[in-house]
Amino acid sequence: TIGTTFTTGYILASNLASIGGEIDPIFGGATFTIAIMAILVVHEMGHKLTANKNRIEATPPYFIPGPPPIVGGGIGTFGAVIVQKSLPPNKDALFDIGMSGPISGFIIATIVTAVGLTMSVPAPPVKEATILPTPLIMIFIGELLRIGGLVPVRPQGKVLYLHPVGFAGWVGIVLTMLNLLPAAMLDGGHIARSIAGDKARTVLTIVSVALLLISDFWLMALFVLFLAMQRHPGPLDDVSSLSTGRKIIAAVLIGIFVLSFPIF
């Protein structure tokens, strides 16, 4: 995964250099790798440490390499996964397992995004440039940095392109949004299962798939449908209710989901 993410960052930086951006492809590859791996590691370790705290048997994180941009617009990784080998003891533990990764990853992705935006690369505009849908949190961060004078000045006749680190932050934020969908066996699915039960989670899965299709996340929609074929086992104690504090955190998670949703 380190190799495929470095290749991704190297290609992204090389593309910027080829149109006149002042960026070293090797530096771009290395910083992209550090940024994207930091987001993945913190997200998965949030799950792992929470599992350990609740005495839930779980594997270490498995990192999944993916194709670089030259193959279908890849980003060098399919993320990471931890496999739980035992059930959470109660709904509180199930909720904690689901929310720990997205909250941890969102914090790091926000920091990475801020750093990446300050590294934006001025270069001449090109018709082939891709315009990414922008999450609300990224717009807010960019505006704060602009007010603070921390975003590079755009020279006349040039535009600002995302540095590979900024792209890693964008990926991390969008992955947070996708993970928080209240569907199937996603992190949001665990949260929904702990709050509303299995029947409600099934309805929310259908709604999530429809939202993904409307938003052109076709592959993710198919992935969620595949995951939905497996019934959520729930916690060992499926009778006790969720604590009030965690219900408040659930509202915060909805806010994070909205802030992370990419819009044009």
CSV table of C-alpha atoms in Angstrom, one decimal, residues 13-14 18 50 52 62 68 92-93 119 121 140 158 169-170 179 199 214 229 247 251:
chain,number,residue,atom,x,y,z
A,13,ALA,CA,2.8,15.7,-8.7
A,14,SER,CA,4.3,14.8,-12.1
A,18,SER,CA,4.2,19.0,-16.5
A,50,THR,CA,-11.8,0.7,21.2
A,52,ASN,CA,-9.3,-3.7,23.0
A,62,TYR,CA,-5.0,-4.8,7.1
A,68,PRO,CA,-2.8,4.4,-9.2
A,92,ASP,CA,-22.7,1.1,24.0
A,93,ALA,CA,-19.7,-1.0,22.9
A,119,MET,CA,0.7,23.8,-0.2
A,121,VAL,CA,0.4,24.7,-6.4
A,140,PHE,CA,-14.8,26.3,5.5
A,158,LYS,CA,-2.6,30.9,-13.2
A,169,GLY,CA,-7.2,15.2,2.8
A,170,TRP,CA,-10.1,15.3,0.3
A,179,ASN,CA,-18.1,5.2,6.3
A,199,LYS,CA,-35.1,-3.4,10.9
A,214,ILE,CA,-28.0,9.9,-6.9
A,229,MET,CA,-26.5,-9.5,2.1
A,247,LYS,CA,-27.1,9.6,21.6
A,251,ALA,CA,-26.0,14.0,16.6
